[in-house]
Amino acid sequence: MKIKDLAYFAALIKVKNFTTVAEQFKVSQPTISYAVKRLEAEFGTKLIYRDQSHQSLVITQSGEQLYQHATQILAEIELTRADMLNLNATDLRFGLPPIIGTYYFSKLAQKLASNGTIQHFKTVNGGSKELLASLEAGELDVALLGSATPLQTDTVTAKIIERHHFKIVVAPENPLAQKTAVAFHDLAKAKFIMLAEGFVHPVVFKNLSDINQIKPEIIYRTNDVSVLKSMVHENVGIGFLTETSITLADDLVVLDLLDEPQPIFYISLAYRRTHLFSQAQQILLENLEQAAHDYRLEHKK
Amino acid sequence: MKIKDLAYFAALIKVKNFTTVAEQFKVSQPTISYAVKRLEAEFGTKLIYRDQSHQSLVITQSGEQLYQHATQILAEIELTRADMLNLNATDLRFGLPPIIGTYYFSKLAQKLASNGTIQHFKTVNGGSKELLASLEAGELDVALLGSATPLQTDTVTAKIIERHHFKIVVAPENPLAQKTAVAFHDLAKAKFIMLAEGFVHPVVFKNLSDINQIKPEIIYRTNDVSVLKSMVHENVGIGFLTETSITLADDLVVLDLLDEPQPIFYISLAYRRTHLFSQAQQILLENLEQAAHDYRLEHKK
DNA sequence: GGTTTATGATAAAATAGATTTATATGAATT
DNA sequence: AATTCATATAAATCTATTTTATCATAAACC
């Protein structure tokens, strides 16, 4: 069986017209007829027939089923070609969600700049879901993703490179600023400024709320960490952020969470299970991991 | 590109010997040489070479990558063949975990027996994980699976057909038997007989424990619901079961859980996303769903 | 109502592709 | 040095795919 026959067939199911498909593939019309015949012989069933009045094509159950699988196979072939080309790549197509980019990768980038590898990281920004889809489609080589639990899907796997704690941030004049740590259940009456849906933060926040059987009020949601911080700074409410997204310059008071087990913000390096990296890319990845390692050491102090 | 070339190649990577592969496929040895050449031309890279001393085959990075994808594609082709054959099937290969079989499906089976369709349900017993893998491999058409959250994976999807509540069961002489309902956090001191790992019950139990921040003692774990029941009946401990797995004949007292939101035991009909059913199978599924529907009505009273 | 047009099927010929047979090559083994 | 093992290559053969040319059928047009 030839891949090409599956491609002809899939196109035929889509456009339901032999002549058009033949033109698309720049072959003659009988080529398509014969391709269908071959597939029908191969699987021992009719795949399509023309209805009595000759007006349109009818796809049999078997035809539908073959179409499903043909689509999968053709996608895999495309992935193969993309991956094979990529094995000579000197750049790494690198997915990065905004917060991780701003508050974590930027720090590694300094180290990567010093050894001149940074220009080979071709960064693509996007939300986690979007980046996961790009990984699966072979449009990205790796992505740094944030999650509340370790990431695993059928096709994508991930290596955890950072575990960050969540913190409560408050304005210096907020009464809580006197403390250095709080238990989440003591925040039942607090008013929160929260990151928007799509971030891991509201998911973890919801989880903490459920476990503690409280429902703290969320008075505002934003997509932008700096908006959140400035609102917290104005003491409009208090914030729930990961340690790395807070810097000294923010002039905010940071409180630890006393809850055990502490919720963890995992930063993972995600990639497609079947994807291999070129030599150059492997070196880039080692550099990245080394930078992450150095960063971790510096922050242990 | 022919599928056969990919099959030759995958086999070659496995056995690393041209002659052996040729024998496996009952073709001559040069056929394998040429197949590799064709693939190398197609992808524009070397895939394998013999090392200097001619002793063994070395697989290039590209060869490894192609092997990964070839494996996927060949698996999909096998699935296709299996699915195509199955479209004329009059039987439904039906996965059933033991508890759902014993305490739920058996009741539907009575209805299915009355209209004579039951003999077309070819039941396969096994744990949820095992059944999920069989679904993905095309060895099963559908499976009834129990879960604490709705089921979704990349390749398998599921339709919820029942939502059952969890109950606490106690011996008639147990003090709790005076009540009709309990809140889980009041069971902090209780001793539980629990179903073993692999069942959904211990997962839900753990979850309830976490939310209520208590840690009730589990004094015994068993794989067998009837062992659990008889131990509860002997008042060795109390039990945590779904409503359907308890019958009047058990002579146990059943308490509702007061917790909100109530944990739910979902029973779902799971199947591979790309799998189509034969006419006969569709009718069997309708029968099954009708039986489930009737059962639900009878139990609403 | 006959003619034209659109859409596919089929036959036969042409072309392309895969496999085999026979033989060569090169290293390891005896 | 001769033999064996493992693979490559050339040429011939066989097989499969595609094309050209033509036919069939229903619909659209005049």
PDB file of C-alpha atoms in Angstrom, chain B residues 80-261:
ATOM      1  CA  THR B  80      -6.871   0.177  10.389  1.00  0.00           C
ATOM      2  CA  ARG B  81      -6.979  -3.419   9.213  1.00  0.00           C
ATOM      3  CA  ALA B  82      -8.472  -4.558  12.501  1.00  0.00           C
ATOM      4  CA  ASP B  83     -11.099  -1.818  12.435  1.00  0.00           C
ATOM      5  CA  MET B  84     -12.041  -2.494   8.829  1.00  0.00           C
ATOM      6  CA  LEU B  85     -12.614  -6.156   9.532  1.00  0.00           C
ATOM      7  CA  ASN B  86     -14.619  -5.223  12.560  1.00  0.00           C
ATOM      8  CA  LEU B  87     -17.124  -3.205  10.557  1.00  0.00           C
ATOM      9  CA  ASN B  88     -18.905  -6.414   9.612  1.00  0.00           C
ATOM     10  CA  ALA B  89     -18.803  -7.694  13.148  1.00  0.00           C
ATOM     11  CA  THR B  90     -22.059  -8.769  14.729  1.00  0.00           C
ATOM     12  CA  ASP B  91     -20.487  -9.031  18.165  1.00  0.00           C
ATOM     13  CA  LEU B  92     -19.267  -6.287  20.443  1.00  0.00           C
ATOM     14  CA  ARG B  93     -15.960  -6.835  22.199  1.00  0.00           C
ATOM     15  CA  PHE B  94     -16.824  -5.444  25.540  1.00  0.00           C
ATOM     16  CA  GLY B  95     -14.443  -4.625  28.390  1.00  0.00           C
ATOM     17  CA  LEU B  96     -15.770  -4.887  31.905  1.00  0.00           C
ATOM     18  CA  PRO B  97     -13.992  -4.336  35.210  1.00  0.00           C
ATOM     19  CA  PRO B  98     -15.048  -6.843  37.867  1.00  0.00           C
ATOM     20  CA  ILE B  99     -17.103  -4.574  40.155  1.00  0.00           C
ATOM     21  CA  ILE B 100     -18.990  -2.926  37.330  1.00  0.00           C
ATOM     22  CA  GLY B 101     -19.631  -6.369  35.900  1.00  0.00           C
ATOM     23  CA  THR B 102     -20.887  -7.812  39.137  1.00  0.00           C
ATOM     24  CA  TYR B 103     -22.907  -4.932  40.464  1.00  0.00           C
ATOM     25  CA  TYR B 104     -24.056  -2.963  37.486  1.00  0.00           C
ATOM     26  CA  PHE B 105     -23.784  -4.722  34.156  1.00  0.00           C
ATOM     27  CA  SER B 106     -25.336  -7.899  35.534  1.00  0.00           C
ATOM     28  CA  LYS B 107     -28.557  -5.951  36.003  1.00  0.00           C
ATOM     29  CA  LEU B 108     -28.515  -4.590  32.475  1.00  0.00           C
ATOM     30  CA  ALA B 109     -27.712  -8.081  31.271  1.00  0.00           C
ATOM     31  CA  GLN B 110     -31.120  -9.285  32.420  1.00  0.00           C
ATOM     32  CA  LYS B 111     -32.756  -6.767  30.124  1.00  0.00           C
ATOM     33  CA  LEU B 112     -30.379  -7.603  27.298  1.00  0.00           C
ATOM     34  CA  ALA B 113     -31.117 -11.285  27.726  1.00  0.00           C
ATOM     35  CA  SER B 114     -34.845 -10.692  27.344  1.00  0.00           C
ATOM     36  CA  ASN B 115     -34.409  -9.284  23.843  1.00  0.00           C
ATOM     37  CA  GLY B 116     -31.808 -11.846  22.902  1.00  0.00           C
ATOM     38  CA  THR B 117     -28.894  -9.474  22.327  1.00  0.00           C
ATOM     39  CA  ILE B 118     -26.819 -10.531  25.298  1.00  0.00           C
ATOM     40  CA  GLN B 119     -24.926 -13.246  23.432  1.00  0.00           C
ATOM     41  CA  HIS B 120     -23.423 -10.610  21.147  1.00  0.00           C
ATOM     42  CA  PHE B 121     -21.663  -8.928  24.059  1.00  0.00           C
ATOM     43  CA  LYS B 122     -18.288 -10.636  24.179  1.00  0.00           C
ATOM     44  CA  THR B 123     -17.114  -9.654  27.597  1.00  0.00           C
ATOM     45  CA  VAL B 124     -13.461  -9.242  28.500  1.00  0.00           C
ATOM     46  CA  ASN B 125     -12.635  -8.762  32.156  1.00  0.00           C
ATOM     47  CA  GLY B 126      -9.760  -6.652  33.396  1.00  0.00           C
ATOM     48  CA  GLY B 127      -8.645  -3.617  35.345  1.00  0.00           C
ATOM     49  CA  SER B 128      -9.302  -0.116  34.033  1.00  0.00           C
ATOM     50  CA  LYS B 129      -5.744   0.504  32.899  1.00  0.00           C
ATOM     51  CA  GLU B 130      -5.572  -2.781  31.069  1.00  0.00           C
ATOM     52  CA  LEU B 131      -8.920  -2.186  29.372  1.00  0.00           C
ATOM     53  CA  LEU B 132      -7.886   1.311  28.321  1.00  0.00           C
ATOM     54  CA  ALA B 133      -4.768  -0.130  26.679  1.00  0.00           C
ATOM     55  CA  SER B 134      -6.870  -2.762  24.902  1.00  0.00           C
ATOM     56  CA  LEU B 135      -9.180  -0.062  23.578  1.00  0.00           C
ATOM     57  CA  GLU B 136      -6.226   1.867  22.218  1.00  0.00           C
ATOM     58  CA  ALA B 137      -4.801  -1.249  20.597  1.00  0.00           C
ATOM     59  CA  GLY B 138      -8.110  -2.008  18.871  1.00  0.00           C
ATOM     60  CA  GLU B 139      -8.615  -5.246  20.766  1.00  0.00           C
ATOM     61  CA  LEU B 140     -11.825  -4.007  22.310  1.00  0.00           C
ATOM     62  CA  ASP B 141     -14.714  -2.063  20.799  1.00  0.00           C
ATOM     63  CA  VAL B 142     -15.974  -0.491  24.003  1.00  0.00           C
ATOM     64  CA  ALA B 143     -15.436  -0.759  27.716  1.00  0.00           C
ATOM     65  CA  LEU B 144     -17.489   0.210  30.714  1.00  0.00           C
ATOM     66  CA  LEU B 145     -15.107   2.029  33.010  1.00  0.00           C
ATOM     67  CA  GLY B 146     -15.472   3.463  36.471  1.00  0.00           C
ATOM     68  CA  SER B 147     -13.753   6.725  37.370  1.00  0.00           C
ATOM     69  CA  ALA B 148     -13.864   9.592  39.832  1.00  0.00           C
ATOM     70  CA  THR B 149     -13.678  12.227  37.107  1.00  0.00           C
ATOM     71  CA  PRO B 150     -14.928  12.102  33.514  1.00  0.00           C
ATOM     72  CA  LEU B 151     -12.530  10.149  31.298  1.00  0.00           C
ATOM     73  CA  GLN B 152     -10.664  11.739  28.378  1.00  0.00           C
ATOM     74  CA  THR B 153      -7.345  10.856  26.785  1.00  0.00           C
ATOM     75  CA  ASP B 154      -5.817  11.790  23.451  1.00  0.00           C
ATOM     76  CA  THR B 155      -7.139   8.633  21.798  1.00  0.00           C
ATOM     77  CA  VAL B 156      -9.985   7.431  23.984  1.00  0.00           C
ATOM     78  CA  THR B 157     -13.182   9.255  24.732  1.00  0.00           C
ATOM     79  CA  ALA B 158     -16.037   8.267  26.991  1.00  0.00           C
ATOM     80  CA  LYS B 159     -19.737   8.876  27.415  1.00  0.00           C
ATOM     81  CA  ILE B 160     -20.972   8.963  30.979  1.00  0.00           C
ATOM     82  CA  ILE B 161     -23.898   6.603  31.464  1.00  0.00           C
ATOM     83  CA  GLU B 162     -24.216   6.517  35.250  1.00  0.00           C
ATOM     84  CA  ARG B 163     -23.339   8.727  38.185  1.00  0.00           C
ATOM     85  CA  HIS B 164     -23.376   6.871  41.449  1.00  0.00           C
ATOM     86  CA  HIS B 165     -22.913   8.146  44.954  1.00  0.00           C
ATOM     87  CA  PHE B 166     -20.519   6.768  47.465  1.00  0.00           C
ATOM     88  CA  LYS B 167     -21.955   5.406  50.697  1.00  0.00           C
ATOM     89  CA  ILE B 168     -20.687   4.359  54.071  1.00  0.00           C
ATOM     90  CA  VAL B 169     -21.725   0.825  55.029  1.00  0.00           C
ATOM     91  CA  VAL B 170     -21.708  -0.448  58.603  1.00  0.00           C
ATOM     92  CA  ALA B 171     -22.829  -3.528  60.497  1.00  0.00           C
ATOM     93  CA  PRO B 172     -26.336  -3.334  62.019  1.00  0.00           C
ATOM     94  CA  GLU B 173     -24.838  -3.413  65.514  1.00  0.00           C
ATOM     95  CA  ASN B 174     -22.415  -0.574  64.804  1.00  0.00           C
ATOM     96  CA  PRO B 175     -23.350   2.667  66.623  1.00  0.00           C
ATOM     97  CA  LEU B 176     -23.374   4.508  63.301  1.00  0.00           C
ATOM     98  CA  ALA B 177     -26.227   2.258  62.185  1.00  0.00           C
ATOM     99  CA  GLN B 178     -28.627   4.550  64.064  1.00  0.00           C
ATOM    100  CA  LYS B 179     -27.929   7.331  61.605  1.00  0.00           C
ATOM    101  CA  THR B 180     -29.009   7.665  57.990  1.00  0.00           C
ATOM    102  CA  ALA B 181     -26.201   9.989  56.943  1.00  0.00           C
ATOM    103  CA  VAL B 182     -22.748  11.133  58.048  1.00  0.00           C
ATOM    104  CA  ALA B 183     -20.287  13.831  57.152  1.00  0.00           C
ATOM    105  CA  PHE B 184     -16.934  12.387  56.194  1.00  0.00           C
ATOM    106  CA  HIS B 185     -15.026  14.534  58.682  1.00  0.00           C
ATOM    107  CA  ASP B 186     -16.940  12.845  61.503  1.00  0.00           C
ATOM    108  CA  LEU B 187     -15.285   9.581  60.507  1.00  0.00           C
ATOM    109  CA  ALA B 188     -11.776  10.663  61.485  1.00  0.00           C
ATOM    110  CA  LYS B 189     -11.617   7.957  64.144  1.00  0.00           C
ATOM    111  CA  ALA B 190     -13.348   5.252  62.128  1.00  0.00           C
ATOM    112  CA  LYS B 191     -11.565   2.096  60.990  1.00  0.00           C
ATOM    113  CA  PHE B 192     -12.107   1.284  57.339  1.00  0.00           C
ATOM    114  CA  ILE B 193     -12.063  -1.857  55.263  1.00  0.00           C
ATOM    115  CA  MET B 194     -11.006  -0.555  51.844  1.00  0.00           C
ATOM    116  CA  LEU B 195     -10.912  -1.866  48.303  1.00  0.00           C
ATOM    117  CA  ALA B 196      -7.377  -2.385  46.986  1.00  0.00           C
ATOM    118  CA  GLU B 197      -5.319  -0.072  44.766  1.00  0.00           C
ATOM    119  CA  GLY B 198      -6.596  -0.105  41.221  1.00  0.00           C
ATOM    120  CA  PHE B 199     -10.175   0.563  42.270  1.00  0.00           C
ATOM    121  CA  VAL B 200     -11.463   4.116  42.186  1.00  0.00           C
ATOM    122  CA  HIS B 201     -12.583   3.901  45.812  1.00  0.00           C
ATOM    123  CA  PRO B 202      -9.228   4.421  47.545  1.00  0.00           C
ATOM    124  CA  VAL B 203      -8.512   7.410  45.288  1.00  0.00           C
ATOM    125  CA  VAL B 204     -11.789   9.078  46.189  1.00  0.00           C
ATOM    126  CA  PHE B 205     -11.260   8.149  49.818  1.00  0.00           C
ATOM    127  CA  LYS B 206      -7.841   9.789  49.824  1.00  0.00           C
ATOM    128  CA  ASN B 207      -9.314  12.862  48.241  1.00  0.00           C
ATOM    129  CA  LEU B 208     -12.061  13.129  50.849  1.00  0.00           C
ATOM    130  CA  SER B 209      -9.454  12.655  53.565  1.00  0.00           C
ATOM    131  CA  ASP B 210      -7.316  15.478  52.151  1.00  0.00           C
ATOM    132  CA  ILE B 211     -10.235  17.867  51.813  1.00  0.00           C
ATOM    133  CA  ASN B 212     -11.352  17.151  55.370  1.00  0.00           C
ATOM    134  CA  GLN B 213      -7.806  17.121  56.635  1.00  0.00           C
ATOM    135  CA  ILE B 214      -8.330  13.857  58.493  1.00  0.00           C
ATOM    136  CA  LYS B 215      -6.660  10.503  58.101  1.00  0.00           C
ATOM    137  CA  PRO B 216      -9.052   7.659  58.971  1.00  0.00           C
ATOM    138  CA  GLU B 217      -7.345   4.341  59.582  1.00  0.00           C
ATOM    139  CA  ILE B 218      -7.524   1.666  56.911  1.00  0.00           C
ATOM    140  CA  ILE B 219      -7.229  -1.641  58.713  1.00  0.00           C
ATOM    141  CA  TYR B 220      -7.550  -3.962  55.759  1.00  0.00           C
ATOM    142  CA  ARG B 221      -7.483  -3.815  51.961  1.00  0.00           C
ATOM    143  CA  THR B 222      -9.091  -6.370  49.692  1.00  0.00           C
ATOM    144  CA  ASN B 223      -9.661  -6.932  45.997  1.00  0.00           C
ATOM    145  CA  ASP B 224     -12.980  -8.558  46.656  1.00  0.00           C
ATOM    146  CA  VAL B 225     -16.138  -6.610  47.405  1.00  0.00           C
ATOM    147  CA  SER B 226     -17.799  -9.582  49.063  1.00  0.00           C
ATOM    148  CA  VAL B 227     -14.846 -10.032  51.431  1.00  0.00           C
ATOM    149  CA  LEU B 228     -15.166  -6.338  52.288  1.00  0.00           C
ATOM    150  CA  LYS B 229     -18.874  -6.728  52.953  1.00  0.00           C
ATOM    151  CA  SER B 230     -18.509  -9.748  55.163  1.00  0.00           C
ATOM    152  CA  MET B 231     -15.795  -8.050  57.205  1.00  0.00           C
ATOM    153  CA  VAL B 232     -18.042  -5.019  57.597  1.00  0.00           C
ATOM    154  CA  HIS B 233     -20.861  -7.344  58.566  1.00  0.00           C
ATOM    155  CA  GLU B 234     -18.630  -8.861  61.258  1.00  0.00           C
ATOM    156  CA  ASN B 235     -18.128  -5.245  62.400  1.00  0.00           C
ATOM    157  CA  VAL B 236     -14.355  -5.479  61.912  1.00  0.00           C
ATOM    158  CA  GLY B 237     -14.537  -2.045  60.368  1.00  0.00           C
ATOM    159  CA  ILE B 238     -16.790   0.136  58.220  1.00  0.00           C
ATOM    160  CA  GLY B 239     -16.884   0.235  54.438  1.00  0.00           C
ATOM    161  CA  PHE B 240     -16.791   2.814  51.647  1.00  0.00           C
ATOM    162  CA  LEU B 241     -18.673   1.631  48.579  1.00  0.00           C
ATOM    163  CA  THR B 242     -20.770   2.911  45.705  1.00  0.00           C
ATOM    164  CA  GLU B 243     -24.510   2.625  46.023  1.00  0.00           C
ATOM    165  CA  THR B 244     -24.898   0.012  43.302  1.00  0.00           C
ATOM    166  CA  SER B 245     -22.520  -2.452  44.834  1.00  0.00           C
ATOM    167  CA  ILE B 246     -24.782  -2.799  47.876  1.00  0.00           C
ATOM    168  CA  THR B 247     -27.924  -4.930  47.831  1.00  0.00           C
ATOM    169  CA  LEU B 248     -30.680  -5.441  50.402  1.00  0.00           C
ATOM    170  CA  ALA B 249     -29.551  -9.020  50.897  1.00  0.00           C
ATOM    171  CA  ASP B 250     -26.242  -7.785  52.282  1.00  0.00           C
ATOM    172  CA  ASP B 251     -27.795  -7.039  55.686  1.00  0.00           C
ATOM    173  CA  LEU B 252     -25.691  -3.931  56.076  1.00  0.00           C
ATOM    174  CA  VAL B 253     -26.722  -0.434  57.025  1.00  0.00           C
ATOM    175  CA  VAL B 254     -26.088   2.169  54.354  1.00  0.00           C
ATOM    176  CA  LEU B 255     -25.358   5.800  55.259  1.00  0.00           C
ATOM    177  CA  ASP B 256     -25.386   8.720  52.869  1.00  0.00           C
ATOM    178  CA  LEU B 257     -22.463  11.100  52.754  1.00  0.00           C
ATOM    179  CA  LEU B 258     -23.362  14.663  53.679  1.00  0.00           C
ATOM    180  CA  ASP B 259     -20.304  16.151  51.988  1.00  0.00           C
ATOM    181  CA  GLU B 260     -20.896  18.685  49.276  1.00  0.00           C
ATOM    182  CA  PRO B 261     -19.926  18.443  46.510  1.00  0.00           C
TER     183      PRO B 261
END
